[in-house]
CSV table of C-alpha atoms in Angstrom, one decimal:
chain,number,residue,atom,x,y,z
A,1,MET,CA,99.0,-51.0,-39.1
A,2,THR,CA,100.6,-52.9,-36.2
A,3,ASN,CA,103.6,-52.1,-34.2
A,4,SER,CA,105.5,-54.0,-31.5
A,5,ASP,CA,103.4,-52.3,-28.9
A,6,ASN,CA,100.3,-54.2,-30.0
A,7,THR,CA,101.5,-57.4,-28.5
A,8,ALA,CA,101.2,-55.7,-25.1
A,9,GLU,CA,97.7,-54.4,-25.4
A,10,PHE,CA,95.8,-55.0,-22.1
A,11,PRO,CA,92.8,-57.4,-22.3
A,12,LEU,CA,89.4,-55.9,-22.8
A,13,TYR,CA,86.9,-56.0,-19.9
A,14,GLU,CA,83.1,-55.3,-20.1
A,15,VAL,CA,81.7,-53.2,-17.2
A,16,PHE,CA,78.3,-53.7,-15.5
A,17,ILE,CA,77.0,-51.4,-12.9
A,18,ARG,CA,74.1,-51.7,-10.4
A,19,SER,CA,72.9,-48.1,-10.0
A,20,LYS,CA,71.1,-48.8,-6.8
A,21,ASN,CA,70.0,-51.7,-4.7
A,22,GLY,CA,66.9,-53.4,-6.2
A,23,LEU,CA,68.0,-52.9,-9.8
A,24,HIS,CA,69.9,-55.3,-12.1
A,25,HIS,CA,73.5,-54.7,-13.1
A,26,LYS,CA,73.5,-53.0,-16.5
A,27,HIS,CA,76.2,-52.9,-19.2
A,28,VAL,CA,77.8,-49.4,-19.3
A,29,GLY,CA,80.8,-49.9,-21.5
A,30,SER,CA,84.2,-51.5,-21.5
A,31,LEU,CA,87.9,-50.7,-20.8
A,32,HIS,CA,91.3,-52.3,-21.1
A,33,ALA,CA,93.2,-53.4,-17.9
A,34,ALA,CA,96.1,-55.7,-17.0
A,35,ASP,CA,94.0,-57.7,-14.6
A,36,GLY,CA,90.6,-57.9,-12.9
A,37,GLU,CA,91.5,-55.8,-10.0
A,38,MET,CA,92.9,-53.0,-12.1
A,39,ALA,CA,89.7,-53.2,-14.3
A,40,LEU,CA,87.6,-52.7,-11.2
A,41,THR,CA,89.4,-49.6,-10.0
A,42,ASN,CA,89.5,-48.2,-13.5
A,43,ALA,CA,85.8,-48.8,-13.9
A,44,ARG,CA,85.2,-47.0,-10.6
A,45,ASP,CA,87.2,-44.0,-11.8
A,46,VAL,CA,85.6,-43.7,-15.3
A,47,TYR,CA,82.1,-45.0,-14.9
A,48,THR,CA,81.1,-43.9,-11.3
A,49,ARG,CA,82.5,-40.4,-11.0
A,50,ARG,CA,79.0,-39.0,-10.1
A,51,SER,CA,77.6,-41.7,-7.8
A,52,GLU,CA,76.3,-43.8,-10.7
A,53,GLY,CA,76.6,-47.1,-8.9
A,54,VAL,CA,76.7,-49.1,-5.7
A,55,SER,CA,78.2,-52.3,-7.3
A,56,ILE,CA,80.4,-53.0,-10.3
A,57,TRP,CA,81.1,-56.2,-12.2
A,58,VAL,CA,83.9,-56.5,-14.7
A,59,VAL,CA,84.1,-59.5,-17.0
A,60,LYS,CA,86.9,-60.3,-19.4
A,61,ALA,CA,85.3,-59.8,-22.9
A,62,SER,CA,87.0,-63.0,-24.1
A,63,ASP,CA,85.2,-65.0,-21.4
A,64,MET,CA,81.8,-63.9,-22.5
A,65,VAL,CA,79.6,-66.2,-24.7
A,66,SER,CA,77.0,-64.4,-26.8
A,67,SER,CA,74.4,-65.2,-29.4
A,68,ASN,CA,74.9,-64.4,-33.0
A,69,PRO,CA,72.6,-61.7,-34.5
A,70,ASP,CA,72.7,-63.5,-37.9
A,71,ASP,CA,71.0,-66.6,-36.4
A,72,ARG,CA,68.3,-64.5,-34.8
A,73,GLY,CA,65.5,-66.2,-36.7
A,74,ALA,CA,66.5,-69.8,-36.1
A,75,PHE,CA,67.8,-69.2,-32.6
A,76,TYR,CA,64.5,-67.8,-31.2
A,77,ASP,CA,62.3,-69.8,-33.5
A,78,PRO,CA,61.4,-72.6,-31.0
A,79,ASN,CA,59.5,-70.0,-28.9
A,80,ASP,CA,57.8,-68.0,-31.6
A,81,ASP,CA,54.9,-70.4,-32.3
A,82,LYS,CA,53.8,-70.9,-28.7
A,83,MET,CA,51.1,-68.3,-28.5
A,84,TYR,CA,49.5,-70.3,-25.6
A,85,ARG,CA,52.3,-68.9,-23.4
A,86,HIS,CA,50.7,-65.5,-23.5
A,87,PRO,CA,47.6,-64.6,-21.3
A,88,THR,CA,45.9,-63.0,-24.3
A,89,PHE,CA,45.6,-66.5,-25.9
A,90,TYR,CA,42.8,-67.4,-23.6
A,91,ASN,CA,39.2,-66.1,-23.6
A,92,SER,CA,37.8,-65.4,-20.2
A,93,PRO,CA,34.2,-64.3,-19.6
A,94,ASP,CA,33.5,-60.7,-18.8
A,95,GLU,CA,31.3,-61.8,-15.9
A,96,VAL,CA,34.3,-63.0,-13.9
A,97,GLY,CA,36.0,-59.6,-14.1
A,98,HIS,CA,39.7,-59.0,-14.2
A,99,MET,CA,41.8,-62.2,-13.9
B,1,MET,CA,83.3,-68.7,-60.5
B,2,ASP,CA,81.3,-66.0,-62.2
B,3,ALA,CA,78.0,-67.5,-61.0
B,4,ILE,CA,79.2,-67.4,-57.4
B,5,LYS,CA,80.2,-63.7,-57.7
B,6,THR,CA,76.7,-62.8,-59.0
B,7,VAL,CA,75.1,-64.5,-56.1
B,8,ASP,CA,77.4,-62.7,-53.7
B,9,ALA,CA,76.6,-59.3,-55.3
B,10,SER,CA,72.9,-59.8,-55.1
B,11,THR,CA,73.1,-61.0,-51.5
B,12,GLU,CA,75.1,-57.9,-50.7
B,13,GLU,CA,72.5,-55.8,-52.3
B,14,GLN,CA,69.7,-57.5,-50.3
B,15,LEU,CA,71.7,-57.0,-47.1
B,16,GLU,CA,72.2,-53.4,-47.9
B,17,HIS,CA,68.5,-53.0,-48.6
B,18,ALA,CA,67.5,-54.6,-45.3
B,19,PHE,CA,70.1,-52.5,-43.5
B,20,GLN,CA,68.7,-49.3,-44.9
B,21,GLU,CA,65.2,-50.4,-44.0
B,22,LYS,CA,66.3,-50.9,-40.4
B,23,ILE,CA,67.8,-47.4,-40.4
B,24,ASP,CA,64.7,-45.8,-41.8
B,25,ALA,CA,62.6,-47.6,-39.2
B,26,GLU,CA,64.8,-46.1,-36.5
B,27,VAL,CA,66.1,-49.5,-35.4
B,28,LYS,CA,69.6,-49.0,-33.9
B,29,ILE,CA,72.5,-50.9,-35.4
B,30,GLU,CA,74.5,-53.0,-32.9
B,31,PRO,CA,78.1,-54.2,-33.1
B,32,ARG,CA,77.6,-57.7,-34.5
B,33,ASP,CA,74.8,-56.8,-36.9
B,34,TRP,CA,75.6,-56.8,-40.6
B,35,MET,CA,76.6,-53.3,-41.9
B,36,PRO,CA,77.9,-52.0,-45.2
B,37,ALA,CA,81.7,-51.6,-45.3
B,38,GLY,CA,81.3,-47.9,-45.9
B,39,TYR,CA,79.1,-47.4,-42.8
B,40,ARG,CA,81.7,-49.2,-40.7
B,41,LYS,CA,84.6,-47.1,-42.2
B,42,THR,CA,82.8,-43.8,-41.8
B,43,LEU,CA,82.0,-44.6,-38.2
B,44,ILE,CA,85.5,-45.7,-37.3
B,45,ARG,CA,86.9,-42.5,-38.8
B,46,GLN,CA,84.4,-40.2,-37.1
B,47,MET,CA,84.3,-41.9,-33.7
B,48,SER,CA,88.1,-42.3,-33.4
B,49,GLN,CA,88.6,-38.7,-34.4
B,50,HIS,CA,86.0,-37.7,-31.8
B,51,ALA,CA,87.9,-39.8,-29.2
B,52,HIS,CA,91.2,-38.3,-30.2
B,53,SER,CA,89.7,-34.8,-29.8
B,54,GLU,CA,88.6,-35.6,-26.2
B,55,VAL,CA,92.1,-36.8,-25.3
B,56,VAL,CA,94.0,-33.9,-27.1
B,57,GLY,CA,91.5,-31.5,-25.6
B,58,MET,CA,93.0,-32.2,-22.2
B,59,LEU,CA,96.3,-30.5,-23.2
B,60,PRO,CA,95.3,-26.8,-23.6
B,61,GLU,CA,93.5,-27.0,-20.3
B,62,GLY,CA,96.3,-28.9,-18.6
B,63,ASN,CA,98.4,-25.8,-19.3
B,64,TRP,CA,96.4,-23.9,-16.6
B,65,LEU,CA,96.1,-26.6,-13.9
B,66,THR,CA,98.9,-25.2,-11.8
B,67,ARG,CA,98.1,-21.6,-12.6
B,68,ALA,CA,94.3,-21.5,-12.0
B,69,PRO,CA,93.6,-18.6,-9.6
B,70,SER,CA,92.3,-20.6,-6.6
B,71,LEU,CA,92.2,-24.0,-5.1
B,72,LYS,CA,88.5,-24.2,-6.1
B,73,ARG,CA,89.3,-23.4,-9.7
B,74,LYS,CA,92.1,-25.9,-9.8
B,75,ALA,CA,89.9,-28.7,-8.4
B,76,ILE,CA,87.1,-27.9,-10.9
B,77,LEU,CA,89.6,-27.8,-13.8
B,78,MET,CA,91.1,-31.1,-12.7
B,79,ALA,CA,87.6,-32.7,-12.6
B,80,LYS,CA,86.8,-31.3,-16.1
B,81,ILE,CA,90.0,-32.7,-17.5
B,82,GLN,CA,89.4,-36.0,-15.9
B,83,ASP,CA,85.9,-36.1,-17.5
B,84,GLU,CA,87.5,-35.4,-20.9
B,85,GLY,CA,89.8,-38.4,-20.4
B,86,GLY,CA,86.7,-40.5,-19.5
B,87,HIS,CA,84.9,-39.3,-22.7
B,88,GLY,CA,87.9,-40.4,-24.7
B,89,LEU,CA,87.6,-43.8,-23.1
B,90,TYR,CA,83.9,-44.2,-23.8
B,91,LEU,CA,84.5,-43.2,-27.4
B,92,TYR,CA,87.5,-45.5,-27.9
B,93,SER,CA,85.6,-48.4,-26.4
B,94,ALA,CA,82.6,-47.7,-28.6
B,95,THR,CA,84.9,-47.6,-31.7
B,96,GLU,CA,86.6,-50.8,-30.8
B,97,THR,CA,83.2,-52.6,-31.2
B,98,LEU,CA,83.6,-51.9,-34.9
B,99,GLY,CA,86.7,-54.1,-35.1
B,100,ILE,CA,89.6,-51.7,-34.8
B,101,SER,CA,92.1,-52.1,-31.9
B,102,ARG,CA,92.9,-49.4,-29.4
B,103,ASP,CA,96.6,-49.5,-30.3
B,104,GLU,CA,95.8,-49.1,-34.0
B,105,MET,CA,93.8,-45.9,-33.2
B,106,TYR,CA,96.7,-44.6,-31.0
B,107,ASP,CA,99.1,-45.3,-33.9
B,108,GLN,CA,96.8,-43.3,-36.3
B,109,LEU,CA,96.7,-40.4,-33.9
B,110,HIS,CA,100.4,-40.4,-33.1
B,111,SER,CA,101.5,-40.8,-36.8
B,112,GLY,CA,99.3,-37.9,-37.8
B,113,LYS,CA,97.1,-40.1,-40.0
B,114,ALA,CA,94.0,-39.4,-37.9
B,115,LYS,CA,92.8,-35.9,-37.2
B,116,TYR,CA,91.4,-34.4,-34.1
B,117,SER,CA,89.3,-31.2,-33.6
B,118,SER,CA,91.4,-28.3,-34.9
B,119,ILE,CA,90.2,-26.1,-32.0
B,120,PHE,CA,92.8,-27.7,-29.8
B,121,ASN,CA,95.6,-26.4,-32.0
B,122,TYR,CA,95.0,-22.9,-30.6
B,123,PRO,CA,97.0,-21.7,-27.5
B,124,THR,CA,95.5,-20.9,-24.1
B,125,LEU,CA,97.1,-17.6,-23.3
B,126,ASN,CA,95.3,-16.1,-20.4
B,127,TRP,CA,93.0,-17.5,-17.6
B,128,ALA,CA,89.9,-16.2,-19.3
B,129,ASP,CA,90.7,-18.7,-22.1
B,130,ILE,CA,89.8,-21.5,-19.8
B,131,GLY,CA,86.4,-19.8,-19.3
B,132,ALA,CA,86.0,-19.3,-23.1
B,133,ILE,CA,86.9,-22.9,-23.8
B,134,GLY,CA,84.2,-24.2,-21.3
B,135,TRP,CA,81.6,-21.8,-22.6
B,136,LEU,CA,82.3,-21.7,-26.3
B,137,VAL,CA,84.2,-24.9,-27.2
B,138,ASP,CA,82.3,-27.2,-24.9
B,139,GLY,CA,79.1,-25.3,-25.9
B,140,ALA,CA,79.8,-26.0,-29.5
B,141,ALA,CA,80.7,-29.6,-28.7
B,142,ILE,CA,77.5,-30.2,-26.8
B,143,THR,CA,75.4,-28.7,-29.7
B,144,ASN,CA,77.0,-31.3,-31.9
B,145,GLN,CA,76.8,-34.1,-29.4
B,146,ILE,CA,73.2,-33.7,-28.6
B,147,ALA,CA,72.4,-34.4,-32.2
B,148,LEU,CA,74.7,-37.4,-32.1
B,149,CYS,CA,72.7,-39.0,-29.2
B,150,ARG,CA,70.2,-40.1,-31.9
B,151,CYS,CA,72.9,-41.6,-34.2
B,152,SER,CA,72.0,-44.9,-35.8
B,153,TYR,CA,74.9,-46.8,-34.3
B,154,GLY,CA,73.9,-47.9,-30.8
B,155,PRO,CA,77.3,-47.8,-29.0
B,156,TYR,CA,78.0,-44.3,-30.3
B,157,ALA,CA,74.6,-43.0,-29.4
B,158,ARG,CA,74.8,-44.4,-25.9
B,159,ALA,CA,78.3,-43.0,-25.4
B,160,MET,CA,77.0,-39.6,-26.5
B,161,VAL,CA,74.1,-39.7,-24.0
B,162,LYS,CA,76.7,-40.2,-21.2
B,163,VAL,CA,79.0,-37.5,-22.5
B,164,CYS,CA,76.3,-34.9,-22.8
B,165,LYS,CA,75.1,-35.5,-19.2
B,166,GLU,CA,78.7,-34.8,-18.0
B,167,GLU,CA,79.5,-31.9,-20.4
B,168,SER,CA,76.8,-29.6,-19.2
B,169,PHE,CA,78.9,-28.9,-16.1
B,170,HIS,CA,81.8,-28.0,-18.3
B,171,GLN,CA,79.9,-25.3,-20.2
B,172,ARG,CA,78.4,-23.9,-17.0
B,173,GLN,CA,81.7,-23.7,-15.2
B,174,GLY,CA,83.2,-21.9,-18.2
B,175,TYR,CA,80.4,-19.4,-18.4
B,176,GLU,CA,80.8,-18.7,-14.6
B,177,ILE,CA,84.5,-18.0,-15.1
B,178,MET,CA,83.6,-15.5,-17.9
B,179,MET,CA,80.9,-13.9,-15.7
B,180,VAL,CA,83.3,-13.4,-12.8
B,181,MET,CA,85.9,-11.9,-15.2
B,182,ALA,CA,83.4,-9.7,-17.0
B,183,GLN,CA,82.2,-8.3,-13.8
B,184,GLY,CA,85.7,-7.8,-12.4
B,185,THR,CA,88.3,-5.0,-12.9
B,186,ASP,CA,88.8,-3.3,-16.3
B,187,GLU,CA,91.9,-5.5,-16.7
B,188,GLN,CA,89.9,-8.7,-16.1
B,189,LYS,CA,87.1,-7.6,-18.4
B,190,ALA,CA,89.7,-6.9,-21.1
B,191,MET,CA,91.1,-10.4,-20.7
B,192,ALA,CA,87.6,-11.9,-21.1
B,193,GLN,CA,87.0,-9.8,-24.2
B,194,ASP,CA,90.4,-10.9,-25.6
B,195,ALA,CA,89.5,-14.5,-25.0
B,196,ILE,CA,86.2,-14.3,-26.9
B,197,ASN,CA,87.9,-12.4,-29.7
B,198,ARG,CA,90.3,-15.3,-30.2
B,199,TRP,CA,87.9,-18.2,-29.5
B,200,TRP,CA,84.7,-17.2,-31.2
B,201,TRP,CA,85.6,-18.0,-34.8
B,202,PRO,CA,87.5,-21.2,-34.1
B,203,ALA,CA,84.5,-22.3,-32.1
B,204,LEU,CA,82.3,-21.8,-35.2
B,205,MET,CA,84.8,-23.7,-37.3
B,206,MET,CA,84.2,-26.7,-35.0
B,207,PHE,CA,81.0,-27.5,-37.0
B,208,GLY,CA,83.1,-28.2,-40.1
B,209,PRO,CA,82.7,-27.0,-43.7
B,210,HIS,CA,79.5,-25.6,-45.2
B,211,ASP,CA,76.9,-28.2,-46.1
B,212,ALA,CA,77.5,-27.5,-49.8
B,213,ASP,CA,81.3,-28.2,-49.4
B,214,SER,CA,80.9,-31.2,-47.1
B,215,ASN,CA,81.1,-34.2,-49.4
B,216,ARG,CA,80.4,-36.8,-46.7
B,217,THR,CA,77.2,-35.2,-45.4
B,218,THR,CA,74.6,-36.7,-47.7
B,219,GLN,CA,75.6,-40.4,-47.1
B,220,SER,CA,76.0,-39.8,-43.4
B,221,MET,CA,72.5,-38.3,-43.2
B,222,THR,CA,71.1,-41.3,-45.2
B,223,TRP,CA,72.7,-43.7,-42.7
B,224,LYS,CA,71.6,-41.4,-39.8
B,225,ILE,CA,75.1,-41.3,-38.5
B,226,LYS,CA,74.6,-37.6,-38.7
B,227,ARG,CA,71.1,-36.2,-37.9
B,228,THR,CA,71.6,-32.5,-38.4
B,229,SER,CA,73.8,-30.7,-40.9
B,230,ASN,CA,76.9,-28.6,-40.1
B,231,ASP,CA,75.3,-25.3,-41.0
B,232,GLU,CA,72.1,-26.0,-39.1
B,233,LEU,CA,74.1,-26.9,-35.9
B,234,ARG,CA,76.3,-23.9,-36.3
B,235,GLN,CA,73.3,-21.6,-36.6
B,236,ARG,CA,71.8,-23.2,-33.5
B,237,PHE,CA,75.0,-22.5,-31.6
B,238,VAL,CA,75.1,-18.9,-32.7
B,239,ASP,CA,71.5,-18.3,-31.7
B,240,ALA,CA,72.0,-19.8,-28.3
B,241,THR,CA,75.3,-18.1,-27.6
B,242,VAL,CA,75.0,-14.5,-28.7
B,243,PRO,CA,72.5,-13.6,-25.9
B,244,GLN,CA,74.8,-15.2,-23.4
B,245,ALA,CA,77.6,-12.9,-24.6
B,246,GLN,CA,75.3,-9.9,-24.4
B,247,TYR,CA,74.5,-10.8,-20.8
B,248,LEU,CA,78.2,-10.7,-20.0
B,249,GLY,CA,78.5,-7.3,-21.7
B,250,LEU,CA,81.1,-8.8,-24.1
B,251,GLU,CA,81.3,-8.1,-27.8
B,252,VAL,CA,81.1,-10.9,-30.3
B,253,PRO,CA,83.9,-10.2,-32.8
B,254,ASP,CA,81.7,-10.1,-35.9
B,255,ASP,CA,80.6,-6.8,-37.4
B,256,LYS,CA,78.0,-8.5,-39.6
B,257,LEU,CA,76.2,-10.0,-36.6
B,258,ALA,CA,72.6,-8.8,-36.5
B,259,TRP,CA,69.2,-10.2,-35.4
B,260,ASN,CA,67.0,-11.2,-38.3
B,261,GLU,CA,63.4,-10.7,-37.3
B,262,ASP,CA,62.0,-12.6,-40.2
B,263,LYS,CA,63.8,-15.8,-39.7
B,264,GLN,CA,63.9,-15.3,-35.9
B,265,SER,CA,67.6,-16.0,-35.8
B,266,TYR,CA,71.0,-14.2,-36.3
B,267,ASP,CA,72.7,-13.3,-39.5
B,268,TRP,CA,76.4,-13.3,-39.2
B,269,GLY,CA,79.7,-12.9,-41.1
B,270,GLU,CA,81.8,-15.5,-42.9
B,271,ILE,CA,84.4,-17.9,-41.4
B,272,ASP,CA,87.9,-17.5,-42.6
B,273,TRP,CA,88.1,-20.8,-44.4
B,274,ASP,CA,91.7,-20.4,-45.4
B,275,GLU,CA,92.6,-20.3,-41.7
B,276,PHE,CA,90.4,-23.4,-41.1
B,277,ARG,CA,92.1,-25.4,-43.9
B,278,ASN,CA,95.5,-24.3,-42.8
B,279,VAL,CA,95.0,-25.5,-39.2
B,280,VAL,CA,93.5,-28.8,-40.4
B,281,ALA,CA,96.5,-29.2,-42.7
B,282,GLY,CA,98.7,-29.1,-39.6
B,283,ASN,CA,99.9,-25.5,-39.7
B,284,GLY,CA,98.1,-24.1,-36.6
B,285,LEU,CA,99.9,-22.5,-33.8
B,286,CYS,CA,100.1,-25.6,-31.6
B,287,ASN,CA,99.7,-28.7,-34.0
B,288,ARG,CA,103.2,-29.9,-33.5
B,289,GLU,CA,103.4,-29.2,-29.8
B,290,ARG,CA,100.1,-31.1,-29.1
B,291,LEU,CA,101.0,-34.1,-31.1
B,292,GLN,CA,104.5,-34.3,-29.5
B,293,THR,CA,103.1,-33.9,-26.0
B,294,ARG,CA,100.6,-36.7,-26.8
B,295,ARG,CA,103.4,-39.0,-28.1
B,296,ASP,CA,105.7,-38.3,-25.2
B,297,ALA,CA,102.9,-39.1,-22.7
B,298,HIS,CA,102.2,-42.4,-24.5
B,299,ASP,CA,105.9,-43.4,-24.7
B,300,GLY,CA,106.5,-42.2,-21.2
B,301,GLY,CA,103.7,-44.3,-19.9
B,302,LYS,CA,105.0,-47.5,-21.5
B,303,TRP,CA,107.0,-48.7,-18.5
B,304,VAL,CA,103.8,-48.3,-16.4
B,305,ARG,CA,101.8,-50.5,-18.8
B,306,ASP,CA,104.6,-53.0,-19.0
B,307,ALA,CA,104.9,-53.2,-15.2
B,308,ALA,CA,101.1,-53.6,-14.8
B,309,LEU,CA,101.2,-56.5,-17.3
B,310,ALA,CA,104.2,-58.1,-15.6
B,311,TYR,CA,102.5,-57.8,-12.2
B,312,ALA,CA,99.3,-59.4,-13.5
B,313,GLU,CA,101.3,-62.2,-15.0
B,314,LYS,CA,103.2,-62.8,-11.7
B,315,GLN,CA,99.9,-62.9,-9.8
B,316,LYS,CA,98.5,-65.4,-12.2
B,317,LYS,CA,101.5,-67.6,-11.9
B,318,ARG,CA,101.5,-67.5,-8.1
B,319,ALA,CA,97.8,-68.4,-8.1
B,320,ALA,CA,98.5,-71.4,-10.3
B,321,GLU,CA,101.4,-72.5,-8.1
B,322,ARG,CA,99.2,-72.3,-5.0
B,323,ALA,CA,96.5,-74.3,-6.7
B,324,ALA,CA,99.0,-77.0,-7.8
């Protein structure tokens, strides 16, 4: 199912938008563009038509490094047995009130 | 060799079991999670056809861009069409997370291998048709899409939430066009009635075959790709829309339509399933024209895509030369 056009497919960019100052950028979707600048203007046109954002990041999908869901257990394991990192691990006397 | 196969089969079974448990516990499936091949295939088919429908859906409306009766209506119609293009993009991107390329999906659309919603194979003959499309066609689409916001596949569900937020303007602008026409001159009112006469039944067909004839429904419901059945969604749409038609003073073209006090919902006639199958099979009034327009647009835009790539390449080379 490939044709000659496939070789010319634009690279994929992931789009992140800060909806207002004070909030993190959040992943909203992706799009294809020839370069970063085009990705940015296209992201503005398709993801912020109703004032959804004040700042946009576009990142080439091939430049992103991500964890593998299959390794979920092993990958997060080093932190799972350290209950003493949670405040509920500790007993504090009622007499001292909220701490 | 045989031993390995047995191990593989039992692992597959375990994976499927764990997968279904996640679905039952309402845990969303994300792109890189393990999923059964059939789940992936069903989603690719459904989501890409949904994307194609958004894109082809721009064509019947584009027909009226230059002929809309005022600058305000032209601007609104342009904004609505732009939204549909955006919805196509959200859906194509979400589908790509399942491992199919954008070009492959375009190929499937342009070769006729993939379907799109049959509603767009009907012509837009008078201005009231644009009102009827917004009100009935987008109304039916929203009914379907609200249910899909709870789909088990994360990227599809998220795309649907965004689409639903934007579509509500589409339905309301359509209803407003109908309201203005229905309250206008006799001629305008006749145009509005003509539009509902032609769009009512095709809008009901948008929900697909009866549950009993829909062979994919059961598996899709188990996987929670689909949360509500075709017939239930269609009934929901009828119950919501008939009072809206009554308010306009327009007649719904169905002589069996009647309020049923017991079930607190409408009884209504039967869809012409021969017509439905015929349009799906490619023999609707506009099937060929829509597909050709779509192909021409894609081929005609090739030089723009090539130029954009060449420009990006040139900029990259220049930047490398400056750095050297």
